[in-house]
Coordinates of C-alpha atoms and ligand atoms in Angstrom, one line a residue:
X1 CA 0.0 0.0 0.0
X2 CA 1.3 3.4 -0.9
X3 CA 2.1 6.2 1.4
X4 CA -0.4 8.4 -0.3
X5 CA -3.3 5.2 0.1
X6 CA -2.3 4.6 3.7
X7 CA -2.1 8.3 4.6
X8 CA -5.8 8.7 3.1
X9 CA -7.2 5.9 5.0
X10 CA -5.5 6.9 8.2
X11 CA -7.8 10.4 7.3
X12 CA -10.9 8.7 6.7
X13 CA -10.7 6.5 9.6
X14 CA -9.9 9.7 12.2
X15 CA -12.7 11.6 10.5
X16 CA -15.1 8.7 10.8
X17 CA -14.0 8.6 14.5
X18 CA -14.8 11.8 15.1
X19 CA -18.0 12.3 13.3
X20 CA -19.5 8.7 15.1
X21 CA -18.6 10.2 18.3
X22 CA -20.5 13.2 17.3
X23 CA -24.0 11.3 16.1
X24 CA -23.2 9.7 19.1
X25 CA -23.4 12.3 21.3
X26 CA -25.7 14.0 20.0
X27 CA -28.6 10.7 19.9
X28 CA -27.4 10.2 23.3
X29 CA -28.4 13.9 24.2
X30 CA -31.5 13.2 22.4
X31 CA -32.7 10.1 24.2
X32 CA -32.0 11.5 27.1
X33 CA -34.0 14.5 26.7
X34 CA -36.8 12.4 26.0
X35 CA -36.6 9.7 28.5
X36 CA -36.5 12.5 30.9
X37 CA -40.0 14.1 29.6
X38 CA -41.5 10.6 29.5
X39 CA -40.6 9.7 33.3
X40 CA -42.0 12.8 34.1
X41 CA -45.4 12.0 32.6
X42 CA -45.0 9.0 34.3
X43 CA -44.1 10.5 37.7
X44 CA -47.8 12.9 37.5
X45 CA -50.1 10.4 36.4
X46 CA -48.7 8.3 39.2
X47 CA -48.9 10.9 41.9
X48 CA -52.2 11.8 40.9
X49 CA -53.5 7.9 41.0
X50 CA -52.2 8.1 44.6
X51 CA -54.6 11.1 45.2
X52 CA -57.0 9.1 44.2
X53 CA -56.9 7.1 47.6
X54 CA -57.1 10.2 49.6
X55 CA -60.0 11.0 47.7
X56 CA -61.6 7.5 48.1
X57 CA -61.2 7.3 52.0
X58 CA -62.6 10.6 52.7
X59 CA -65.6 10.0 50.5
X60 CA -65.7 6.3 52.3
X61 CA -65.1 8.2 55.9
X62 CA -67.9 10.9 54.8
X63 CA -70.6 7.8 54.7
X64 CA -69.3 6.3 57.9
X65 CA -69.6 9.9 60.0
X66 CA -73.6 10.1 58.0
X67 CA -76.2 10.1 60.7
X68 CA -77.3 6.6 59.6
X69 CA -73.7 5.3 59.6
X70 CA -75.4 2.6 57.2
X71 CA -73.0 0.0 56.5
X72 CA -75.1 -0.8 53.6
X73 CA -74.0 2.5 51.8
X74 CA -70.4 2.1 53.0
X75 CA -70.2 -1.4 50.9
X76 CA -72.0 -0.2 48.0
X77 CA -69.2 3.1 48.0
X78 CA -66.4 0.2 48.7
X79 CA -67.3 -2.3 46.1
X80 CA -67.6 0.4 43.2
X81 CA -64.5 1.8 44.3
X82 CA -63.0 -1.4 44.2
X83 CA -64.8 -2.5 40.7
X84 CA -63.7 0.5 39.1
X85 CA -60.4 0.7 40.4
X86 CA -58.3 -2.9 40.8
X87 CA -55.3 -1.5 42.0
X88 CA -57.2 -1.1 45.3
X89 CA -57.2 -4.2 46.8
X90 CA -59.6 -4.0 49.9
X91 CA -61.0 -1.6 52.0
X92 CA -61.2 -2.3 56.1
X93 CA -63.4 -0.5 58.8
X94 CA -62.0 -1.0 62.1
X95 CA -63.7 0.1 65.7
X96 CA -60.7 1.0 68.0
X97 CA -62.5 0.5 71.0
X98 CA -62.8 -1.4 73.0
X99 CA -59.3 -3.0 71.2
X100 CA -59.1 -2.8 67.2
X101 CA -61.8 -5.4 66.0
X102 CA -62.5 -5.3 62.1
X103 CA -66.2 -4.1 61.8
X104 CA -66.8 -4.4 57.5
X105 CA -64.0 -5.8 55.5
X106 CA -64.2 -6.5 51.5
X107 CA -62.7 -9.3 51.9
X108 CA -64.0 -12.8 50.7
X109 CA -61.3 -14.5 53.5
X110 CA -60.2 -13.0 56.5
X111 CA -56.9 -14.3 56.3
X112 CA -54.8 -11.7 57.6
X113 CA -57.3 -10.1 60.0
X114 CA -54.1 -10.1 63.1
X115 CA -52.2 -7.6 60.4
X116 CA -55.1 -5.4 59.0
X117 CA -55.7 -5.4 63.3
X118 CA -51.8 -4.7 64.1
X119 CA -52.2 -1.8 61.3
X120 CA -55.1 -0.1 62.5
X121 CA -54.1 0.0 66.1
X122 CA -51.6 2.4 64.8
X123 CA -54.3 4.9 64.2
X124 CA -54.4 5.6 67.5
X125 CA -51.6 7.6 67.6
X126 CA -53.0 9.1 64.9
X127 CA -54.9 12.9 64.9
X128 CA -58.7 13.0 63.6
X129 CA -58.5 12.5 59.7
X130 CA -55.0 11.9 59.7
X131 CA -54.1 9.5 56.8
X132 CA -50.1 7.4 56.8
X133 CA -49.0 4.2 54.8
X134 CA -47.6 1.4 55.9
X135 CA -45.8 -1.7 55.1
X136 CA -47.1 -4.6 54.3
X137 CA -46.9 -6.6 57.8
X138 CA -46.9 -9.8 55.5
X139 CA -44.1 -8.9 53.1
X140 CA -46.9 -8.8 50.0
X141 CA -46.0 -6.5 47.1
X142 CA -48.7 -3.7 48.7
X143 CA -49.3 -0.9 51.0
X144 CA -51.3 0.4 53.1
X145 CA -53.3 3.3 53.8
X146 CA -54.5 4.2 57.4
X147 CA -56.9 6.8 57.7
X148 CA -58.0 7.7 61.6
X149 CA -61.8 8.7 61.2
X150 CA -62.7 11.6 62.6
X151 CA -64.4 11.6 66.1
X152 CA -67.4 12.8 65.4
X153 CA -68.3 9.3 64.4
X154 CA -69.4 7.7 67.9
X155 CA -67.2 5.1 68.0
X156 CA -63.3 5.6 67.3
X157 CA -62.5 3.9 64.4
X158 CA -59.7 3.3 61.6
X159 CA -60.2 2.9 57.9
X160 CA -57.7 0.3 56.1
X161 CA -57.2 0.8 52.7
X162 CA -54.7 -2.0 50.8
X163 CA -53.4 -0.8 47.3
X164 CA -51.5 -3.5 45.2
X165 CA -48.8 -1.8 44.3
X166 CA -47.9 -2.9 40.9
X167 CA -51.0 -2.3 39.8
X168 CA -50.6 1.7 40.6
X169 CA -48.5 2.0 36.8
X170 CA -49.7 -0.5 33.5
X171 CA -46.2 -1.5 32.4
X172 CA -47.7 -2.3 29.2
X173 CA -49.6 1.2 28.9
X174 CA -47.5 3.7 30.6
X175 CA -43.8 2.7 30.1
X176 CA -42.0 2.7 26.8
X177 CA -39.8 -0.6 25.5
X178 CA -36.4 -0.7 28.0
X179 CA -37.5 1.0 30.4
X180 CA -37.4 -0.7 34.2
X181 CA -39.4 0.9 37.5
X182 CA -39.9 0.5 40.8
X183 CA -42.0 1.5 44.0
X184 CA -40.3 2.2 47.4
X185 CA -42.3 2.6 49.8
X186 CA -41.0 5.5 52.9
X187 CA -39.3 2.1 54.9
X188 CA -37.1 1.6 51.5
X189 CA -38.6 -1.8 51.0
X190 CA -39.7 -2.4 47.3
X191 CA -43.3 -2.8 46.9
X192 CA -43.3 -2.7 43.0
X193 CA -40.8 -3.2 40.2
X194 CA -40.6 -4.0 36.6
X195 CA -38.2 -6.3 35.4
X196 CA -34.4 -6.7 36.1
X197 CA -32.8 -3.0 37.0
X198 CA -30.5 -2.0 34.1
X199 CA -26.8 -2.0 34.9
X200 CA -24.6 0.6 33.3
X201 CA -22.9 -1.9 30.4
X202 CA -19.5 0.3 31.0
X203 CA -19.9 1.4 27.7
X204 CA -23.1 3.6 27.4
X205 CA -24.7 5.4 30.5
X206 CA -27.6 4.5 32.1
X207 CA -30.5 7.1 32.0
X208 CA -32.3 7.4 35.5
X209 CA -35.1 9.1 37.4
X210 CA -35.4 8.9 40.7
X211 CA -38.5 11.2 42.6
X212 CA -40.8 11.3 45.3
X213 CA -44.7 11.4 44.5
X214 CA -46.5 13.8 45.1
X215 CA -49.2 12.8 47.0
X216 CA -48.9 13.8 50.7
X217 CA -50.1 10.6 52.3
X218 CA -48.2 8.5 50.2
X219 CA -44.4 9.5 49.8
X220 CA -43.5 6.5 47.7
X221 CA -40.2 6.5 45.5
X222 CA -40.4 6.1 42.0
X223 CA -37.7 4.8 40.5
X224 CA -37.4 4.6 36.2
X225 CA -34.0 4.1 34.4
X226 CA -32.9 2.7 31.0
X227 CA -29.9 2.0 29.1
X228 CA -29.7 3.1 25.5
X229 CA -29.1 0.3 23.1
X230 CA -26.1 0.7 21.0
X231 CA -28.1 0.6 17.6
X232 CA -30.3 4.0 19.2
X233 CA -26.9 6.0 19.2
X234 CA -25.4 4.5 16.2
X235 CA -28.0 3.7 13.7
X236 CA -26.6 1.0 11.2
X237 CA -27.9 3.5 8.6
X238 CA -26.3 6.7 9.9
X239 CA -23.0 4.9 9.9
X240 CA -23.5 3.8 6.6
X241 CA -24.0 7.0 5.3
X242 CA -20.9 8.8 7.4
X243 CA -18.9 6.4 5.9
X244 CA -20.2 7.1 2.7
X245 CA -19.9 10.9 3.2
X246 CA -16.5 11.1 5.0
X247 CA -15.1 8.5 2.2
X248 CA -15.9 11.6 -0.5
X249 CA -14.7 14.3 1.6
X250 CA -11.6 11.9 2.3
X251 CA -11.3 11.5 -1.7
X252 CA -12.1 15.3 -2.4
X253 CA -9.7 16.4 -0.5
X254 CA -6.9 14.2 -1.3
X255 CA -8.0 14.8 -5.1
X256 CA -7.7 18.6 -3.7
X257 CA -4.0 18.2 -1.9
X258 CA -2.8 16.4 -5.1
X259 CA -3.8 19.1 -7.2
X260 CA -2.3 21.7 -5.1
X261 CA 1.0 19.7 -4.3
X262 CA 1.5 19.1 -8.5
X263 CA 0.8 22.8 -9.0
X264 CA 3.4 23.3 -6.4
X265 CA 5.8 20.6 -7.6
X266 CA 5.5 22.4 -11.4
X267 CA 6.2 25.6 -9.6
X268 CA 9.2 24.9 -7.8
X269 CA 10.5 22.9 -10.9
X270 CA 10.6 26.1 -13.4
X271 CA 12.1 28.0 -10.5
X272 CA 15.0 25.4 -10.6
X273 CA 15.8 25.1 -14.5
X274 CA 15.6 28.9 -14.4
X275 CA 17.9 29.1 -11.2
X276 CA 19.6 26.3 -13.2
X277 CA 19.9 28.3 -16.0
X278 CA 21.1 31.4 -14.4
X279 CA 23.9 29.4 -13.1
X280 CA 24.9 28.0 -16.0
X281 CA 25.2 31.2 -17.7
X282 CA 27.2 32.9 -14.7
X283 CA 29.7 30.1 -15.0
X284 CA 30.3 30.7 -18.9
X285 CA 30.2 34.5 -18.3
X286 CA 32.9 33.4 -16.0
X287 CA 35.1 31.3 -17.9
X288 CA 34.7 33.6 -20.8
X289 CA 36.9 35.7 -19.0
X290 CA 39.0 33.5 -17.7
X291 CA 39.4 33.0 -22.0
X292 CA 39.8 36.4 -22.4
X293 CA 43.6 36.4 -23.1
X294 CA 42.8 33.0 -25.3
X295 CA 40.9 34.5 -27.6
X296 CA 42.7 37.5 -27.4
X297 CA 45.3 35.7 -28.7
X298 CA 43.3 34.4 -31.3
X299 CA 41.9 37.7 -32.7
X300 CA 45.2 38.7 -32.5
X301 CA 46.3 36.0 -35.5
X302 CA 43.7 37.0 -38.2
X303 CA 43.4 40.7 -36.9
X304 CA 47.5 41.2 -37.8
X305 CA 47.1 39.5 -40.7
X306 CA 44.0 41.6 -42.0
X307 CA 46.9 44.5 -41.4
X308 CA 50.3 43.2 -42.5
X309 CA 47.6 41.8 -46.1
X310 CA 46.2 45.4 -46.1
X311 CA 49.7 47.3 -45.9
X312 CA 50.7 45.1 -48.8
X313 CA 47.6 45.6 -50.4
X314 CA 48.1 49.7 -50.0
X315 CA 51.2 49.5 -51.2
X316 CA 50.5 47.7 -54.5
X317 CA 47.5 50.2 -55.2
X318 CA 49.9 53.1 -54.9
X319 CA 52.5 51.6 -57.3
X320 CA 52.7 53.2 -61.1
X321 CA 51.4 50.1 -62.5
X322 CA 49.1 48.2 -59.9
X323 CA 47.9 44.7 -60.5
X324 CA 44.4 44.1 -60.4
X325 CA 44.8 40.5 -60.2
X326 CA 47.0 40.6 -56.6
X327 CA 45.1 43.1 -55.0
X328 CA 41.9 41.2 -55.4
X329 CA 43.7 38.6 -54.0
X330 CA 44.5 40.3 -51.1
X331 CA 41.7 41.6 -50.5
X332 CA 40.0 38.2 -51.0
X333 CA 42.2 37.0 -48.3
X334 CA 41.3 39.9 -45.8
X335 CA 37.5 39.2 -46.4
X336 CA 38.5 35.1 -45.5
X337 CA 40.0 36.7 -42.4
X338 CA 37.7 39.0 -40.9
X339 CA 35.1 36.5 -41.5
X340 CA 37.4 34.1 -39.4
X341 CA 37.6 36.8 -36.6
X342 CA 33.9 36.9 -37.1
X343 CA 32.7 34.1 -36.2
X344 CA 35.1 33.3 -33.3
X345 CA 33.3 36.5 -32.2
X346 CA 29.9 35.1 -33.0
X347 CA 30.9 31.9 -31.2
X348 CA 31.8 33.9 -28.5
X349 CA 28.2 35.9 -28.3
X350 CA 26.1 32.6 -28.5
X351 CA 28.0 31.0 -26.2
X352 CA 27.5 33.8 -23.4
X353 CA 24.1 34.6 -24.8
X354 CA 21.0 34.0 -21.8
X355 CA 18.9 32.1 -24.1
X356 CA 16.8 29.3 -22.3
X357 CA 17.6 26.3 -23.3
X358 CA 16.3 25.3 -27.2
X359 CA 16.4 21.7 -28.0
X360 CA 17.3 21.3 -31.5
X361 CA 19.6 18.6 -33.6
X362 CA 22.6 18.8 -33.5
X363 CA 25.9 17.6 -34.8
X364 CA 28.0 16.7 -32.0
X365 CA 31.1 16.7 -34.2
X366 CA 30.3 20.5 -35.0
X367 CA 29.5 20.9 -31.2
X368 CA 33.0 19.7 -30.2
X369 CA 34.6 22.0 -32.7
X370 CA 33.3 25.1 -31.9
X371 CA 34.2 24.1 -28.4
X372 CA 37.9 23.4 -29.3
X373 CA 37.6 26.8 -31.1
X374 CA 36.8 28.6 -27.6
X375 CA 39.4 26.8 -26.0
X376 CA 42.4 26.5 -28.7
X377 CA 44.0 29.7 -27.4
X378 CA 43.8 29.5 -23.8
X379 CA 45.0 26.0 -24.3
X380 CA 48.0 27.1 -26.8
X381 CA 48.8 29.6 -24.1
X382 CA 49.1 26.9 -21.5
X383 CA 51.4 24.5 -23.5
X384 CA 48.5 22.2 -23.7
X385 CA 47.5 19.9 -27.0
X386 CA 43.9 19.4 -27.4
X387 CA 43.3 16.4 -30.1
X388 CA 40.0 15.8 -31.5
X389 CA 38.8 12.1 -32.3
X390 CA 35.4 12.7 -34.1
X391 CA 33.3 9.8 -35.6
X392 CA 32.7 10.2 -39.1
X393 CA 29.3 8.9 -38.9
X394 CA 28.3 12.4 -37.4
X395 CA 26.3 11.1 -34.4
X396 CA 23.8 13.7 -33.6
X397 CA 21.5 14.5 -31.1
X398 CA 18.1 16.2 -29.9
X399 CA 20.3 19.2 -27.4
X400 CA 20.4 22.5 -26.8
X401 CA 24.0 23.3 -28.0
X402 CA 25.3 26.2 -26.4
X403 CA 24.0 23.6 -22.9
X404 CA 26.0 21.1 -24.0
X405 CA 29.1 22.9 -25.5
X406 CA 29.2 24.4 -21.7
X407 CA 29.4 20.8 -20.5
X408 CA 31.9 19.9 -23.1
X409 CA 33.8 22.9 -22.4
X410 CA 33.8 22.4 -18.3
X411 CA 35.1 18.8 -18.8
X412 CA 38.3 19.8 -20.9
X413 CA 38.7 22.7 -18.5
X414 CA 38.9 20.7 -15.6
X415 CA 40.8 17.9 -18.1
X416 CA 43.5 21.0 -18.4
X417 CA 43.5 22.1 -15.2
X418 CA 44.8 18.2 -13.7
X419 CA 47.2 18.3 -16.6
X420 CA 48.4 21.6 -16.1
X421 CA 51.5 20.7 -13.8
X422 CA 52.6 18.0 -15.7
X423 CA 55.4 17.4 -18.1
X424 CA 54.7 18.3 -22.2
X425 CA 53.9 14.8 -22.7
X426 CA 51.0 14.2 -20.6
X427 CA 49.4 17.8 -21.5
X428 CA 47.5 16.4 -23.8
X429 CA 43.1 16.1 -24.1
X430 CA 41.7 14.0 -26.3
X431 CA 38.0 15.2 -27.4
X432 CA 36.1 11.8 -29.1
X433 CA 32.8 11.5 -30.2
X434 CA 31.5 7.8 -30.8
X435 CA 28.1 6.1 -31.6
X436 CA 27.5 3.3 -29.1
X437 CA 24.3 1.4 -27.7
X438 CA 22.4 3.0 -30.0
X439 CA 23.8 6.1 -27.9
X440 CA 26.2 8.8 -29.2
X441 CA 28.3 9.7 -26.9
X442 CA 31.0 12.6 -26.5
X443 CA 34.4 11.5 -24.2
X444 CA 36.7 13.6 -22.4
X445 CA 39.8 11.6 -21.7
X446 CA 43.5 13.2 -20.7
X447 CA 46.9 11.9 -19.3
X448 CA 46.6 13.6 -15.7
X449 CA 46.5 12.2 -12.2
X450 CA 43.6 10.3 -12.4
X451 CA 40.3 10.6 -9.9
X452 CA 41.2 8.7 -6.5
X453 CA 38.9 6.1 -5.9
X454 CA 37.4 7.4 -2.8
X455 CA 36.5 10.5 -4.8
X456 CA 34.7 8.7 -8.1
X457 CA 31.3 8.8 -6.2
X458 CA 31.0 12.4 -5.3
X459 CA 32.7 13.9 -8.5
X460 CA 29.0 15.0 -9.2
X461 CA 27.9 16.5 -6.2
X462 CA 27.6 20.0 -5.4
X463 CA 30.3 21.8 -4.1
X464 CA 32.7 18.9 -3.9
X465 CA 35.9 19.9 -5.2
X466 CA 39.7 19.2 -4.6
X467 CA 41.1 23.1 -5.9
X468 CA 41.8 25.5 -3.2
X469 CA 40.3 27.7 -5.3
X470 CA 37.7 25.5 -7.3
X471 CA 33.8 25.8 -6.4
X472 CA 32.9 22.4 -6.8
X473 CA 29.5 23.2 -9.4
X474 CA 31.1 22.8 -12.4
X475 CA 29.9 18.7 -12.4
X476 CA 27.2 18.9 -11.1
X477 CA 26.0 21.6 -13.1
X478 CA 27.3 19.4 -16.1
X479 CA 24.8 16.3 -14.9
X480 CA 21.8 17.9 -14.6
X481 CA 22.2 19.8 -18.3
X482 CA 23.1 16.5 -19.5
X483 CA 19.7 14.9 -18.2
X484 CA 17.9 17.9 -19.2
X485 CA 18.4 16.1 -22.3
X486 CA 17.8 12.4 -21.2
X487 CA 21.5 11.7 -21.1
X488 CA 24.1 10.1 -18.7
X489 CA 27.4 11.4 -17.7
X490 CA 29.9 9.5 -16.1
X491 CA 33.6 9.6 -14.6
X492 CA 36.4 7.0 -14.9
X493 CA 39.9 6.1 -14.7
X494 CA 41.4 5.0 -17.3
X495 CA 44.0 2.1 -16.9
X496 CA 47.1 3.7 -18.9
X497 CA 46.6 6.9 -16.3
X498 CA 44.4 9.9 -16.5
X499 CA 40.8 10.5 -16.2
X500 CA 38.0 10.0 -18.8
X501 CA 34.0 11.3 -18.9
X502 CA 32.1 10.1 -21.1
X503 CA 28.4 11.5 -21.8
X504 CA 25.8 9.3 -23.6
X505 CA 23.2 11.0 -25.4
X506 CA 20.0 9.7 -27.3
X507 CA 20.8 9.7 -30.5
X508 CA 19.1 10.8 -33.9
X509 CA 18.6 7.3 -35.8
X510 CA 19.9 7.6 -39.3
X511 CA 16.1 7.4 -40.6
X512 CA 15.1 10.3 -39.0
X513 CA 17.9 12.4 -39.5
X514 CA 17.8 11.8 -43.3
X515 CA 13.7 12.9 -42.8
X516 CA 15.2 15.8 -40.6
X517 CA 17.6 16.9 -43.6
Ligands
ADP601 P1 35.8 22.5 -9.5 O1 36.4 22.5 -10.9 O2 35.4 23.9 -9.1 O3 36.6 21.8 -8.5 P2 34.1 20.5 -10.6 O4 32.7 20.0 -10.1 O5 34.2 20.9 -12.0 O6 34.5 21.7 -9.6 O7 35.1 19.4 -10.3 C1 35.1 18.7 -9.0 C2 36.4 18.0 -8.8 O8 36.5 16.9 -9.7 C3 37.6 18.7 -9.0 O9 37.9 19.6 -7.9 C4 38.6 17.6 -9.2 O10 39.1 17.2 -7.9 C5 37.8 16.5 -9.8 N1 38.1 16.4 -11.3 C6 37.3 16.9 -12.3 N2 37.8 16.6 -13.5 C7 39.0 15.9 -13.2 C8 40.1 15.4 -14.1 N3 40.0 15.4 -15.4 N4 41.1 14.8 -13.5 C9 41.2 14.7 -12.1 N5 40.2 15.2 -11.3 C10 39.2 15.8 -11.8

């Protein structure tokens, strides 16, 4: 897998983190929200089915305290009440006096008369009309309410009213799916409960409600909590589509960073070949003048000939009887000159000229000789013999000359300057030019020093130089004009002693260059 491939996915995978944490936050938020409005709801209707009771005793108490206390009444109040309301288990009238004996009961068995007794004897501690619950004495999933009846009723009395608990909510009707409850009654015991409590799974949090009803007479606890599933935070659906959407803002912005990274790339490239170029001419602005008293020297040959041919010339005009024939001739000769003077002049300007590089074809026999040209006089000057070993096929390439003549030129400058010190016969530089591989190739060789091996494999880089004096471009400067081109330059010893580079460029099949001609 590619950098690139890996680095994208790595992207994808921290934005999908991210935005999954974010639906997940925010449906968590949600559920709770509405959990919280739904055990509300649940926690009025509840408190005001407790009211209820209160509401039922006193209307039950009213018919007892009636003038005709007719028990007749009382059970016809009771059983409605009862019909019409099954949460309320039974109802109890107990005289207190002279002990707590059960006067009307609704129900069929007497079974736990000693309780419903034990319960009501508490109502004597009890104010007129006061109302409290109770436990359970038997443990059963109820409580009970004890109402003292007033005293204008002649006899003191209790009223027992036993409410089944879990009947006070309709699981089915009033809670939602995953949602557990319970009843607490003031002792803490549990006297209704849905379910198994939900434990917090680690993972998501539990949602909880935990209040007090509101009824006065019947502070019970009510206790609701649920635990999110994972699918109601993280909808298979939502994920799907966060994928998908994250994947194309992954892939649009990669496409994006490419685009901008190329454009960047291109830039930073042209700001190289034309730093590149800038260098190159500096350096052959700068060896130009090291030239100077070369090609002064040069001028110097067909400039005093021009003079000593003109003199002569003069002199035969002015003569009694001149002769057309000679000064034509001399004057031919001057022409041949001046053009010679010309065009090492010409040379001169194109090789200095800031053109940008021009690819055209080009003879690399004709490049070598105008380089040998340039250089014939500083070399003369420096007792050095420059020999020239051109292939008479004429290999030619697709180059920009005045590039390449600068790399030819830098190779037998440096070829010059390592033979320099030597005796006559080793100052020599021999300039080939071959056809090889289906290459042609140019090759620098002299009778100097050599390259010590340690050295071979930096020759090329930048500013690595063995002259005191020496900058250390010159090479590499030479490389990278030579694979402007798609060529190769390289550096070797050869075995007799000296040094020899050798460029390959592509070269212009025969074919072609008869098409180009
Ligand atoms: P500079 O000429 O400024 O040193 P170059 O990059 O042209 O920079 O050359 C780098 C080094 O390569 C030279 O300092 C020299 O040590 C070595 N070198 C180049 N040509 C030859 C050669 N023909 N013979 C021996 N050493 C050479």
């Amino acid at each position: 897998m590619n950098r690139r491939v890996a680095g994208a996915l790595a992207a994808w995978a921290t934005l999908m983190v991210v935005a999954v944490a974010a639906v997940a936050a925010v449906n968590f938020v949600r559920a709770r929200n509405s959990f919280e409005a739904e055990a509300r709801t649940l926690h009025r209707v509840v408190s005001q089915r407790a009211d209820q009771h209160d509401a039922h005793l006193t209307s039950l108490a009213a018919v007892l305290a009636s003038p005709e206390r007719s028990f007749t009444t009382f059970r016809a109040v009771a059983d409605a009440v009862l019909r019409f309301y099954p949460r309320i288990a039974a109802i109890d009238a107990v005289s207190l006096v002279p002990v707590p004996d059960v006067v009307f009961t609704t129900r069929e068995l007497q079974s736990n008369r000693p309780g419903i007794l034990e319960l009501a004897a508490t109502a004597t501690t009890l104010s007129a009309g006061q109302t409290i619950v109770m436990t359970d004495p038997n443990g059963a999933a109820a409580y009970h309410l004890v109402k003292r009846l007033p005293e204008t009723i002649s006899q003191a009395g209790a009223l027992v009213m036993t409410i089944d608990a879990g009947r006070l909510m309709d699981p089915e009707a009033d809670l939602s799916a995953g949602m557990w409850f319970a009843l607490r009654d003031p002792s803490g015991r549990e006297v209704a409960h849905r379910g198994q409590s939900p434990s917090p799974d680690g993972v998501l949090p539990l949602l909880a409600f935990e209040k007090e009803l509101g009824s006065r007479s019947q502070p019970l606890l009510l206790q609701i909590s649920r635990s999110p599933a994972v699918s109601e935070l993280l909808p298979p659906i939502a994920i799907v589509l966060l994928a998908a959407l994250t994947g194309i803002g992954v892939i649009l912005a990669s496409f994006v960073l490419r685009e901008r990274r190329a454009a960047r790339e291109a830039r930073e490239r042209a700001s190289f070949h034309e730093h590149q170029a800038r260098l190159a001419h500096a350096m052959r602005v700068n060896t130009v003048g090291e030239m100077a008293s070369g090609i002064a020297h040069e001028l110097t040959q067909p400039l005093t000939a021009i003079l000593s041919r003109s003199q002569a010339g003069l002199r035969l005009a002015r003569s009694s009887s001149p002769d057309r024939g000679e000064i034509i001739d001399v004057l031919d000769a001057n022409v041949r000159l001046a053009k010679r003077a010309g065009d090492i002049l010409s040379r001169l300007r194109a090789y200095v000229s800031n053109s940008g590089p021009a690819p055209e074809r080009t003879s690399l026999n004709r490049l070598v000789r105008n380089v040998a040209e340039l250089v014939q006089g500083d070399l003369a000057r420096r007792g050095i013999v420059l020999k020239l070993d051109l292939d008479p096929r004429d290999p030619s390439s697709m180059i920009d000359r005045v590039s390449i003549e600068q790399v030819v030129h830098n190779l037998v400058r440096n070829a010059a300057d390592a033979i320099e010190p030597l005796p006559e016969d080793r100052r020599t530089i021999t300039v080939a030019t071959f056809v090889e591989g289906g290459l042609a190739g140019v090759a620098v060789s002299d009778r100097g020093p050599g390259i010590p091996p340690a050295d071979l494999p930096r020759l090329f880089e930048p500013f690595f130089t063995t002259k005191p004096d020496g900058m250390g471009l010159g090479l590499s400067l030479c490389e990278r004009l030579v694979e402007a081109f798609g060529g190769r330059i390289v550096a070797a010893n050869v075995p007799e002693g000296g040094a020899v580079f050798i460029i390959h460029l592509p070269l212009i099949a025969e074919g072609r260059r008869e098409a180009a001609e």
